[in-house]
Amino acid sequence: MYEHDSGKPAHEQSSPPPRAEGGRAGQPVDFSRLVRILVGGKKLLLVALGVGLALGYVVPKFLMPRTWTSRAVLVYEGVVVRSESGEESINADPRELRTMVDSVKIPANLRKVQKQLGLDGPLDLFARRVDVTYDLESNLVEILGSGESPDEAVELANTMVNVFLEHRKTVDRDRLQGTVDNIEKNLRAAEQSSKDARDRYDAFRQQKGISDLTAERQQSIQSTADLQAKADIAAARAKELEARIKALEGTGAPRNAPTAPAETVTAADREELARLKSELEAARTRYTDEHPTVQALKVRVRGLESKVAAAPTGSSGTSLARLRQERDAAVEQERALRGQVTEARNTLSRFSNAEGEATDLLAAVEVAEARVKGLRQDLGRAEAKARTPSTGFRIESRAGRPDNPERSTVRIAVAFAIPVVLFLSVLGWLFWKNLGNLKVCTPAEVAYWGRGPVIGATTWPRESDALNDLIAEMDDFMVDASGRTLVVPATDREIDLVKAIAERFSQEEWQPDKVFITSVEVLPPPITVGDGVSAPPPSSSTALAQAAPTALARETDEAFSLKAEPWTGPDGGPALRRASRRADRVLVVVRASETSAVELAAVPGRLGREAGIGYLVVGLEDSFTRLPDRAGSVASFWRTFRDRA
């Protein structure tokens, strides 16, 4: 056993747990393996690239449908709007244009187009075949239709235009119908208001006994003037007759003596009498007998009747008594006419008093009737417009047959994607074929996944002499190494190799320039209890009792011999960990191309230590022999644990 200055055995001394030195060495996948895969599969990759290029040309050109696009152009001219004052104007607000453009592809329109074209399928996919663009400065709207043929694109674009314009007509018709309904509502209210105003005016006239205020007032003025004139005429005739009577009485003429020739009754007098009788009958149908007009006509009729009745037949004169009768009749006529004038003036005064109130009532009637008249005119215009609604658009140009299909980025992407995907698929298959099993093949990969240095790599046991070459190459580090090295298989596949390697290590004299006395502590193999169950080796005291005697040689420096011991116990567990921790270092034998990265990553856990673990790669393939056979800090591995502590 090895003795330290403290006098205690090495395995019993208290020391900090070993730790890995430096960063993680190696590579998860050696670059040379990737190059090897690419070189080995270059023919297959070239074939895949060639086939991909051919498919990238054939599939987009002949198998993928080409897209043709046809466009129709509309000009937005605005819609006619009506203000509250009744004035109409053209509204071409850009916001209205945006709203209308957004309504082109509403689901209702798209379904109508699908139905007219006899197409099926999801509406959202069909909507992608229609596109709409617009320019606010020029008010131009483009409706684009896409299809797998030129005719299909033209039909789709024109059908979309027709459906959209029909939709706009429906919207405008509904708007105009709303205007018609509103005008009708206002008209009904205005007619009711006019009726109420007329009823108030008629009630006022009935209360005041007025049929037509203006006409009756004018007639009253004219009647008053006529009665006044007639009264004056009657007064003048009465005076004339009175003068004649006095003249006859002054001459002493007998009472029945003939006088001056009597007034001649002409045909005109009889016609006037007939006319006045007709007017009297007409007036009685409109007025009462007490009405001034009726009274005046009655007086005039009586006067003419007296004149016609008094005219003698075949006599040219009249008696004095007759003159007195005519005078009395004239006086009576004047009195009646004066009374009628008074009544006419009273009526005229009553008209003047009621004229202000009647004017207000009549004005209300006229305003209401004017509003009714205006609304009826508006209703007629609105109904006429509702029968011919406007779309607000003018077709600048219908969709025409396109000359060339659209340049499709999808087709270009497919043309490039097919060879790339096929090439990458073959490349991935090659990588998976070679790397999918996660087997490590090079020293760099072993160092990375095992988290420890690789002290050497060899083609042994495939080449029997390769192990001797490997041992010979290690003299640069191992000549100064000392302590106990535990050789452990990475998996059960390396168990036989571990013994041969440990034996070959022990045959080499690594320290020829130093005089030393060997102190060997033998680690007995685990004791088999039964059924393949192993027990840990005897205790340290038992091992010491069975060990060979210790010889101590002292020179200027103390040295220990290098001892390699194979591990033939269980693949894991306390026995392996204890043996691993007691050793100065652990050398793990890894068979290249057969050990997986997962198995290597589990090695530090199996051994129960992180530092002092190194790897020896055996069975290296010939193609990797030109690569570096070492990886990581090899020098730190060969230093004994005591030296590191």
XYZ file of C-alpha atoms in Angstrom:
645
model
C 0.000 0.000 0.000
C 1.035 3.593 -0.574
C 2.221 5.464 2.616
C 1.800 9.247 2.895
C 3.632 11.599 5.232
C 0.800 11.402 7.714
C 1.357 7.737 8.165
C -2.171 6.842 7.092
C -3.047 4.788 4.044
C -3.996 6.829 0.988
C -7.518 5.498 0.875
C -8.129 6.505 4.509
C -6.890 10.070 4.258
C -9.472 12.849 4.250
C -9.282 14.974 1.141
C -11.634 17.093 -0.983
C -13.544 15.312 -3.745
C -11.875 15.373 -7.108
C -13.079 18.032 -9.550
C -12.766 18.312 -13.303
C -10.123 20.745 -14.491
C -10.639 23.151 -17.349
C -13.574 23.376 -19.700
C -15.358 20.634 -21.567
C -13.056 19.186 -24.234
C -13.909 17.631 -27.545
C -16.907 18.012 -29.839
C -20.395 16.494 -29.706
C -19.946 15.407 -33.338
C -16.533 15.426 -34.899
C -16.403 17.620 -37.976
C -14.462 14.971 -39.797
C -17.413 12.610 -39.433
C -19.662 15.149 -41.114
C -17.181 15.526 -43.940
C -16.962 11.761 -44.200
C -20.749 11.495 -44.424
C -20.903 14.173 -47.127
C -18.104 12.622 -49.123
C -19.550 9.151 -48.792
C -23.021 10.259 -49.846
C -22.045 12.787 -52.507
C -23.382 10.679 -55.347
C -26.723 10.244 -53.654
C -26.833 13.961 -52.837
C -26.061 14.898 -56.438
C -28.776 12.566 -57.676
C -31.246 14.075 -55.183
C -30.283 17.589 -56.281
C -30.690 16.703 -59.962
C -34.070 15.056 -59.411
C -35.153 18.003 -57.277
C -34.207 20.520 -59.986
C -36.131 18.505 -62.563
C -39.194 18.310 -60.335
C -38.812 21.995 -59.505
C -39.191 22.745 -63.192
C -41.904 20.232 -64.084
C -44.225 20.600 -61.078
C -44.732 24.404 -61.199
C -44.882 24.543 -64.978
C -47.160 21.626 -65.748
C -48.754 20.367 -62.542
C -49.485 23.577 -60.631
C -52.397 25.578 -62.052
C -51.485 28.997 -63.378
C -53.377 32.034 -62.181
C -54.887 34.566 -64.577
C -56.091 37.937 -63.337
C -58.553 40.267 -65.036
C -59.481 43.718 -63.770
C -62.477 46.003 -64.157
C -62.249 49.740 -63.421
C -65.007 51.836 -61.821
C -65.156 55.599 -61.221
C -66.776 56.856 -58.033
C -69.025 59.798 -58.880
C -70.681 60.236 -55.498
C -74.258 59.868 -54.313
C -77.053 62.422 -54.294
C -77.897 63.571 -50.773
C -80.712 65.830 -49.612
C -80.151 68.430 -46.913
C -82.681 69.432 -44.279
C -83.514 72.519 -46.315
C -84.509 70.294 -49.239
C -81.490 71.107 -51.410
C -79.785 68.219 -53.194
C -76.047 67.845 -53.708
C -73.448 65.259 -54.761
C -71.523 63.694 -51.877
C -68.131 62.257 -52.906
C -66.604 61.958 -49.436
C -63.475 59.686 -49.442
C -64.778 58.011 -46.301
C -67.879 56.977 -48.198
C -65.650 55.517 -50.923
C -63.717 53.467 -48.363
C -66.965 52.135 -46.936
C -68.254 51.179 -50.362
C -64.982 49.489 -51.338
C -65.062 47.480 -48.122
C -68.578 46.343 -49.001
C -67.479 44.745 -52.283
C -66.422 41.473 -50.627
C -69.119 41.154 -48.027
C -70.339 37.544 -47.646
C -73.728 38.272 -49.257
C -72.092 39.537 -52.460
C -69.604 36.663 -52.588
C -72.377 34.102 -52.190
C -74.326 35.688 -55.050
C -71.248 35.541 -57.282
C -70.660 31.901 -56.338
C -74.270 31.073 -57.120
C -74.230 32.855 -60.484
C -70.980 31.152 -61.489
C -72.100 27.776 -60.157
C -69.103 27.444 -57.856
C -68.846 25.686 -54.510
C -66.311 25.627 -51.725
C -65.487 27.611 -48.600
C -66.324 31.279 -48.816
C -63.017 32.427 -47.359
C -61.059 30.565 -50.043
C -63.283 31.999 -52.756
C -62.771 35.503 -51.335
C -59.034 35.200 -51.976
C -59.761 35.100 -55.705
C -61.225 38.610 -55.571
C -59.202 41.708 -54.784
C -60.228 45.373 -54.621
C -57.992 48.448 -54.828
C -58.863 52.136 -54.932
C -57.235 55.548 -55.303
C -58.673 58.417 -53.259
C -57.157 61.063 -55.522
C -58.625 59.772 -58.766
C -61.681 57.972 -57.246
C -60.792 54.928 -59.339
C -61.740 51.502 -58.019
C -60.285 48.293 -59.472
C -61.978 44.941 -58.976
C -59.678 42.039 -59.812
C -60.779 38.459 -60.384
C -58.406 35.482 -60.498
C -58.978 32.147 -62.187
C -57.237 29.157 -63.616
C -58.042 30.353 -67.137
C -58.412 33.785 -68.780
C -62.135 33.316 -69.384
C -62.728 32.300 -65.784
C -60.907 35.409 -64.548
C -62.917 37.699 -66.872
C -66.224 36.142 -65.865
C -65.407 36.395 -62.178
C -64.364 40.064 -62.363
C -67.395 41.160 -64.412
C -69.811 39.151 -62.273
C -68.313 40.714 -59.154
C -68.828 44.173 -60.699
C -72.449 43.419 -61.570
C -73.239 42.045 -58.129
C -71.531 44.986 -56.425
C -73.395 47.584 -58.519
C -76.675 45.766 -57.892
C -75.860 45.820 -54.196
C -75.212 49.560 -54.412
C -78.559 50.026 -56.159
C -80.285 48.105 -53.398
C -78.577 50.228 -50.760
C -79.487 53.448 -52.584
C -83.066 52.231 -53.129
C -83.406 51.507 -49.439
C -81.964 54.936 -48.657
C -84.359 56.664 -51.046
C -87.263 54.591 -49.753
C -86.348 55.784 -46.295
C -86.507 59.351 -47.621
C -89.908 58.617 -49.181
C -91.200 57.186 -45.921
C -89.930 60.218 -44.030
C -91.564 62.639 -46.487
C -94.827 60.702 -46.299
C -94.706 60.910 -42.540
C -94.083 64.658 -42.675
C -96.789 65.059 -45.318
C -99.364 63.338 -43.118
C -98.422 65.626 -40.263
C -98.581 68.706 -42.540
C -101.972 67.691 -43.926
C -103.306 67.297 -40.417
C -101.864 70.681 -39.483
C -103.439 72.256 -42.588
C -106.786 70.673 -41.763
C -106.626 72.010 -38.207
C -105.786 75.521 -39.468
C -108.634 75.389 -42.000
C -111.048 74.174 -39.321
C -110.093 77.070 -37.053
C -110.552 79.523 -39.902
C -113.944 78.068 -40.915
C -115.101 78.114 -37.306
C -114.109 81.760 -37.084
C -115.993 82.615 -40.288
C -119.040 80.744 -39.119
C -118.908 82.542 -35.822
C -118.590 85.917 -37.557
C -121.025 85.066 -40.364
C -118.350 85.551 -43.007
C -118.119 83.398 -46.085
C -115.198 85.006 -47.798
C -113.643 87.805 -45.821
C -111.838 89.482 -48.655
C -114.615 89.116 -51.240
C -117.349 90.046 -48.831
C -115.415 93.052 -47.588
C -114.894 94.253 -51.150
C -118.524 93.538 -51.941
C -119.594 95.404 -48.796
C -117.568 98.436 -49.846
C -119.016 98.317 -53.358
C -122.541 97.781 -52.041
C -122.223 100.708 -49.631
C -121.054 102.949 -52.454
C -123.879 101.752 -54.726
C -126.500 102.274 -52.036
C -125.125 105.699 -51.268
C -125.329 106.626 -54.966
C -128.827 105.264 -55.291
C -129.925 107.087 -52.182
C -128.561 110.309 -53.604
C -130.356 109.638 -56.905
C -133.610 108.935 -55.072
C -133.214 112.130 -53.058
C -132.584 114.132 -56.213
C -135.672 112.635 -57.912
C -137.772 113.333 -54.875
C -136.648 116.958 -54.964
C -137.307 117.130 -58.690
C -140.810 115.739 -58.290
C -141.429 118.095 -55.353
C -140.419 121.003 -57.550
C -142.743 119.931 -60.331
C -145.614 119.506 -57.931
C -145.064 122.990 -56.517
C -144.850 124.367 -59.994
C -148.155 122.793 -60.979
C -149.803 123.905 -57.757
C -148.588 127.457 -58.316
C -150.239 127.682 -61.732
C -153.643 126.611 -60.312
C -153.878 123.603 -62.494
C -156.711 121.232 -61.657
C -155.713 118.190 -59.557
C -156.364 115.851 -62.465
C -155.249 118.216 -65.207
C -152.833 116.881 -67.674
C -149.243 117.738 -66.915
C -146.110 117.524 -68.855
C -145.651 114.458 -70.879
C -144.974 111.418 -68.708
C -141.610 109.729 -68.545
C -141.356 107.215 -71.344
C -140.822 103.529 -70.388
C -138.335 101.944 -72.803
C -137.415 98.354 -73.557
C -134.140 98.942 -71.703
C -136.077 99.635 -68.506
C -137.912 96.389 -68.841
C -134.634 94.506 -69.485
C -133.085 96.181 -66.440
C -136.124 95.151 -64.391
C -135.758 91.546 -65.538
C -132.020 91.584 -64.722
C -132.586 93.020 -61.270
C -135.234 90.399 -60.529
C -132.717 87.678 -61.506
C -130.059 89.192 -59.220
C -132.605 89.427 -56.419
C -133.442 85.744 -56.750
C -129.757 84.847 -56.793
C -129.065 87.033 -53.725
C -131.908 85.418 -51.788
C -130.287 82.035 -52.321
C -127.112 83.304 -50.652
C -128.378 85.826 -48.090
C -131.337 86.392 -45.886
C -134.063 88.956 -46.680
C -132.530 91.358 -44.138
C -129.206 91.355 -45.906
C -128.353 94.804 -47.390
C -127.766 93.375 -50.838
C -131.230 91.808 -50.893
C -132.819 95.015 -49.554
C -131.116 97.197 -52.159
C -132.163 94.908 -54.997
C -135.756 94.851 -53.715
C -135.887 98.682 -53.701
C -134.568 98.931 -57.201
C -136.982 96.243 -58.430
C -139.930 98.073 -56.788
C -138.897 101.370 -58.387
C -138.691 99.942 -61.865
C -141.938 98.055 -61.352
C -143.669 101.318 -60.333
C -142.231 103.069 -63.330
C -143.357 100.376 -65.740
C -146.791 100.079 -64.091
C -147.379 103.847 -64.051
C -146.650 104.358 -67.714
C -150.113 105.178 -69.447
C -151.033 103.577 -72.669
C -151.454 106.066 -75.487
C -151.135 109.183 -73.125
C -148.261 111.649 -73.100
C -148.823 113.224 -69.662
C -149.757 112.455 -66.097
C -151.838 113.997 -63.350
C -150.609 115.931 -60.301
C -151.753 113.141 -58.043
C -149.529 110.833 -59.975
C -146.608 113.134 -59.416
C -147.255 113.160 -55.698
C -147.262 109.352 -55.700
C -143.953 109.291 -57.509
C -142.534 111.835 -55.053
C -143.667 109.805 -52.113
C -142.174 106.685 -53.687
C -138.880 108.480 -54.283
C -138.808 109.715 -50.671
C -139.560 106.216 -49.425
C -136.889 104.822 -51.684
C -134.374 107.333 -50.382
C -135.241 106.466 -46.792
C -134.866 102.734 -47.476
C -131.584 103.308 -49.274
C -130.288 105.480 -46.437
C -131.086 102.659 -44.038
C -129.305 100.166 -46.246
C -126.266 102.443 -46.413
C -126.163 102.533 -42.611
C -126.401 98.731 -42.409
C -123.716 98.360 -45.086
C -121.403 100.667 -43.162
C -122.012 98.692 -39.985
C -121.185 95.452 -41.841
C -118.047 97.022 -43.282
C -116.986 98.092 -39.801
C -117.553 94.537 -38.522
C -115.381 93.196 -41.358
C -112.610 95.634 -40.457
C -112.677 94.571 -36.802
C -112.436 90.854 -37.672
C -109.925 91.344 -40.443
C -106.829 91.174 -38.155
C -107.775 87.887 -36.503
C -109.016 86.440 -39.782
C -105.765 87.426 -41.480
C -103.710 85.512 -38.894
C -105.927 82.458 -39.218
C -105.866 82.651 -42.991
C -102.088 83.069 -42.994
C -101.767 79.902 -40.906
C -103.977 78.098 -43.407
C -101.921 79.337 -46.342
C -98.594 78.377 -44.701
C -99.883 74.897 -43.900
C -101.236 74.444 -47.403
C -97.942 75.672 -48.883
C -96.027 73.131 -46.786
C -98.397 70.379 -47.884
C -97.909 71.415 -51.483
C -94.099 71.445 -51.119
C -94.044 68.057 -49.420
C -96.204 66.585 -52.131
C -93.753 67.848 -54.709
C -90.820 66.418 -52.712
C -92.664 63.133 -52.383
C -93.169 62.922 -56.103
C -89.482 63.567 -56.785
C -88.372 61.099 -54.095
C -90.681 58.382 -55.434
C -89.347 58.961 -58.938
C -85.750 58.620 -57.695
C -86.615 55.551 -55.647
C -87.841 53.904 -58.843
C -84.441 54.561 -60.501
C -81.785 54.273 -57.751
C -78.176 55.215 -58.450
C -75.039 53.181 -57.730
C -72.727 56.162 -57.313
C -70.266 54.499 -59.719
C -69.632 54.601 -63.417
C -68.026 51.666 -65.227
C -64.830 52.997 -66.746
C -63.875 49.681 -68.329
C -65.151 46.131 -68.140
C -62.819 43.235 -67.364
C -60.933 42.057 -70.439
C -59.118 38.859 -71.316
C -55.581 38.936 -69.833
C -52.648 38.267 -72.131
C -50.374 36.512 -69.627
C -50.804 34.684 -66.332
C -49.838 36.336 -63.095
C -46.294 35.966 -61.850
C -46.811 33.698 -58.852
C -44.407 33.815 -55.934
C -45.828 30.468 -54.836
C -44.765 28.823 -58.062
C -41.293 30.343 -57.731
C -41.096 29.212 -54.118
C -42.144 25.687 -55.109
C -39.563 25.629 -57.918
C -36.815 26.421 -55.411
C -38.282 24.472 -52.507
C -38.499 21.082 -54.243
C -34.758 20.625 -54.912
C -33.835 22.159 -51.559
C -36.250 19.957 -49.633
C -35.230 16.837 -51.513
C -31.530 17.595 -51.041
C -31.997 18.318 -47.319
C -34.130 15.207 -46.918
C -31.411 12.982 -48.386
C -28.795 14.819 -46.353
C -30.856 14.336 -43.210
C -31.294 10.685 -44.021
C -27.533 10.293 -44.414
C -26.893 12.038 -41.111
C -29.556 9.986 -39.375
C -28.202 6.785 -40.841
C -24.709 7.560 -39.533
C -25.479 9.587 -36.432
C -28.951 8.433 -35.445
C -27.662 5.645 -33.219
C -25.665 8.217 -31.174
C -22.513 6.095 -31.379
C -19.238 7.909 -30.691
C -16.448 7.230 -33.169
C -13.570 9.668 -32.543
C -11.512 10.725 -29.511
C -13.017 14.242 -29.646
C -16.539 12.845 -29.332
C -15.536 10.518 -26.485
C -13.930 13.416 -24.583
C -17.027 15.607 -25.016
C -19.673 13.112 -23.948
C -17.508 11.420 -21.259
C -16.419 14.799 -19.809
C -12.815 13.669 -19.470
C -9.577 13.542 -21.480
C -8.805 10.852 -24.013
C -5.242 9.636 -23.347
C -4.990 7.642 -26.547
C -6.753 5.871 -29.408
C -5.895 2.648 -31.201
C -7.211 0.260 -33.780
C -6.470 -2.613 -31.387
C -7.859 -5.308 -31.003
C -8.592 -5.298 -34.748
C -4.852 -4.935 -35.267
C -2.974 -6.985 -32.648
C 0.225 -4.901 -32.692
C -1.566 -1.590 -32.312
C -1.652 -1.849 -28.496
C 2.142 -1.974 -28.287
C 2.333 1.140 -30.425
C -0.148 2.868 -28.157
C 1.864 2.015 -25.017
C 5.050 3.187 -26.650
C 3.462 6.535 -27.499
C 2.497 7.143 -23.864
C 5.990 7.388 -22.451
C 5.920 11.187 -22.689
C 3.434 11.329 -19.773
C 3.531 7.928 -18.144
C 7.282 7.992 -17.395
C 6.578 10.589 -14.713
C 3.280 9.076 -13.578
C 2.788 7.138 -10.378
C 0.053 5.744 -8.249
C -2.719 3.288 -8.843
C -4.807 3.287 -12.061
C -8.110 1.451 -12.181
C -8.970 0.216 -15.667
C -12.759 0.049 -16.123
C -14.814 -1.039 -19.144
C -17.299 1.524 -20.490
C -19.801 -1.278 -21.154
C -19.826 -5.043 -20.833
C -18.432 -5.195 -24.393
C -14.980 -4.094 -23.174
C -14.578 -6.499 -20.204
C -12.122 -8.789 -22.002
C -10.129 -5.837 -23.278
C -9.721 -4.318 -19.819
C -7.625 -7.261 -18.546
C -5.331 -7.217 -21.546
C -4.770 -3.477 -21.284
C -4.024 -3.601 -17.536
C -1.602 -6.467 -18.035
C 0.166 -4.654 -20.873
C 0.478 -1.517 -18.758
C 2.041 -3.519 -15.934
C 4.658 -5.049 -18.217
C 6.163 -1.667 -19.075
C 8.814 -0.102 -16.848
C 7.901 3.549 -16.820
C 10.522 4.852 -14.341
C 13.945 3.478 -15.235
C 15.862 6.417 -13.737
C 14.421 6.092 -10.240
C 15.144 3.586 -7.513
C 11.982 2.671 -5.756
C 10.498 -0.082 -3.661
C 7.164 -1.323 -4.857
C 4.274 -1.056 -2.475
C 1.241 -2.712 -3.951
C -2.177 -2.786 -2.417
C -4.109 -5.560 -4.075
C -7.766 -4.970 -4.584
C -9.262 -8.449 -4.460
C -12.161 -9.082 -6.797
C -15.667 -9.042 -5.372
C -16.763 -12.171 -3.540
C -19.542 -14.085 -5.272
C -22.188 -14.916 -2.681
C -24.513 -16.834 -4.906
C -26.712 -16.575 -7.978
C -24.298 -14.095 -9.462
C -24.623 -11.631 -6.541
C -21.341 -9.954 -5.703
C -20.250 -8.713 -2.292
C -17.773 -5.908 -1.668
C -14.145 -6.861 -1.091
C -12.862 -7.372 2.425
C -12.338 -4.416 4.655
C -9.280 -2.287 4.484
C -7.728 -3.991 7.527
C -8.177 -7.405 5.935
C -6.681 -6.117 2.721
C -3.710 -4.772 4.625
C -3.281 -8.123 6.344
C -3.255 -9.901 2.996
C -1.016 -7.353 1.293
C 2.661 -7.931 0.709
C 5.144 -6.326 3.141
C 5.842 -2.670 2.554
C 9.369 -1.668 1.639
C 10.425 1.941 1.923
C 13.188 3.454 -0.141
C 14.322 6.943 0.514
C 16.205 9.133 -1.890
C 16.027 12.856 -2.543
C 12.414 12.415 -3.763
C 9.773 9.881 -2.780
C 8.200 8.025 -5.672
C 5.560 5.420 -6.200
C 5.366 2.902 -8.987
C 2.597 3.052 -11.625
C 0.137 0.207 -11.155
C -2.750 -0.667 -13.513
C -5.506 -2.863 -12.195
C -8.492 -4.171 -14.221
C -12.022 -3.998 -12.863
C -13.867 -7.262 -13.272
C -16.647 -6.620 -10.784
C -20.235 -5.502 -11.372
C -21.029 -2.873 -13.986
C -22.101 -0.356 -11.314
C -22.967 0.013 -7.667
C -21.116 0.707 -4.390
C -18.248 -1.684 -5.076
C -17.338 0.056 -8.334
C -17.669 3.525 -6.809
C -15.522 2.559 -3.770
C -12.810 1.113 -5.939
C -12.970 4.141 -8.218
C -12.581 6.602 -5.350
C -9.646 4.673 -3.828
C -7.722 4.748 -7.099
C -5.593 7.724 -8.094
C -7.201 7.715 -11.507
C -9.670 5.674 -13.533
C -9.033 4.697 -17.116
C -12.251 3.861 -18.996
C -11.891 1.668 -22.065
C -14.333 2.693 -24.850
C -14.940 0.689 -28.006
C -15.309 3.179 -30.888
C -18.442 3.110 -33.067
C -20.159 0.775 -30.590
C -20.571 2.920 -27.470
C -23.358 5.522 -27.433
C -23.129 9.082 -26.166
C -25.767 8.245 -23.544
C -23.640 5.437 -22.138
C -20.589 7.705 -21.986
C -22.511 10.502 -20.292
C -23.451 8.058 -17.502
C -19.835 7.032 -16.753
C -19.025 9.725 -14.102
C -22.179 8.798 -12.213
C -21.310 5.099 -12.307
C -17.801 5.778 -11.013
C -18.892 8.238 -8.313
C -16.298 10.874 -9.243
C -15.904 13.763 -11.681
C -12.151 14.278 -11.886
C -9.406 11.790 -12.513
C -11.323 9.998 -15.254
C -9.669 9.366 -18.601
C -10.627 7.382 -21.667
C -8.835 4.981 -23.923
C -10.476 4.510 -27.321
C -10.032 1.093 -28.876
C -11.269 -0.398 -32.127
C -10.812 2.948 -33.939
C -11.838 2.790 -37.575
C -9.106 3.202 -40.139
C -10.724 6.313 -41.594
C -10.255 8.119 -38.261
C -6.651 7.107 -37.560
C -5.363 10.355 -39.077
C -7.286 12.370 -36.495
C -5.699 13.441 -33.181
C -5.547 10.438 -30.853
C -5.737 12.570 -27.693
C -8.263 15.112 -26.436
C -8.487 17.182 -23.275
C -5.942 17.646 -20.479
C -3.983 14.406 -20.656
C -1.195 15.665 -18.335
C -3.620 16.430 -15.495
C -5.032 12.929 -15.777
C -1.635 11.267 -15.190
C -0.861 13.384 -12.149
C -1.669 11.423 -9.017
C -4.507 12.510 -6.813
C -2.007 13.147 -4.054
C -0.117 15.563 -6.216
C -3.333 17.462 -7.059
C -4.369 17.636 -3.444
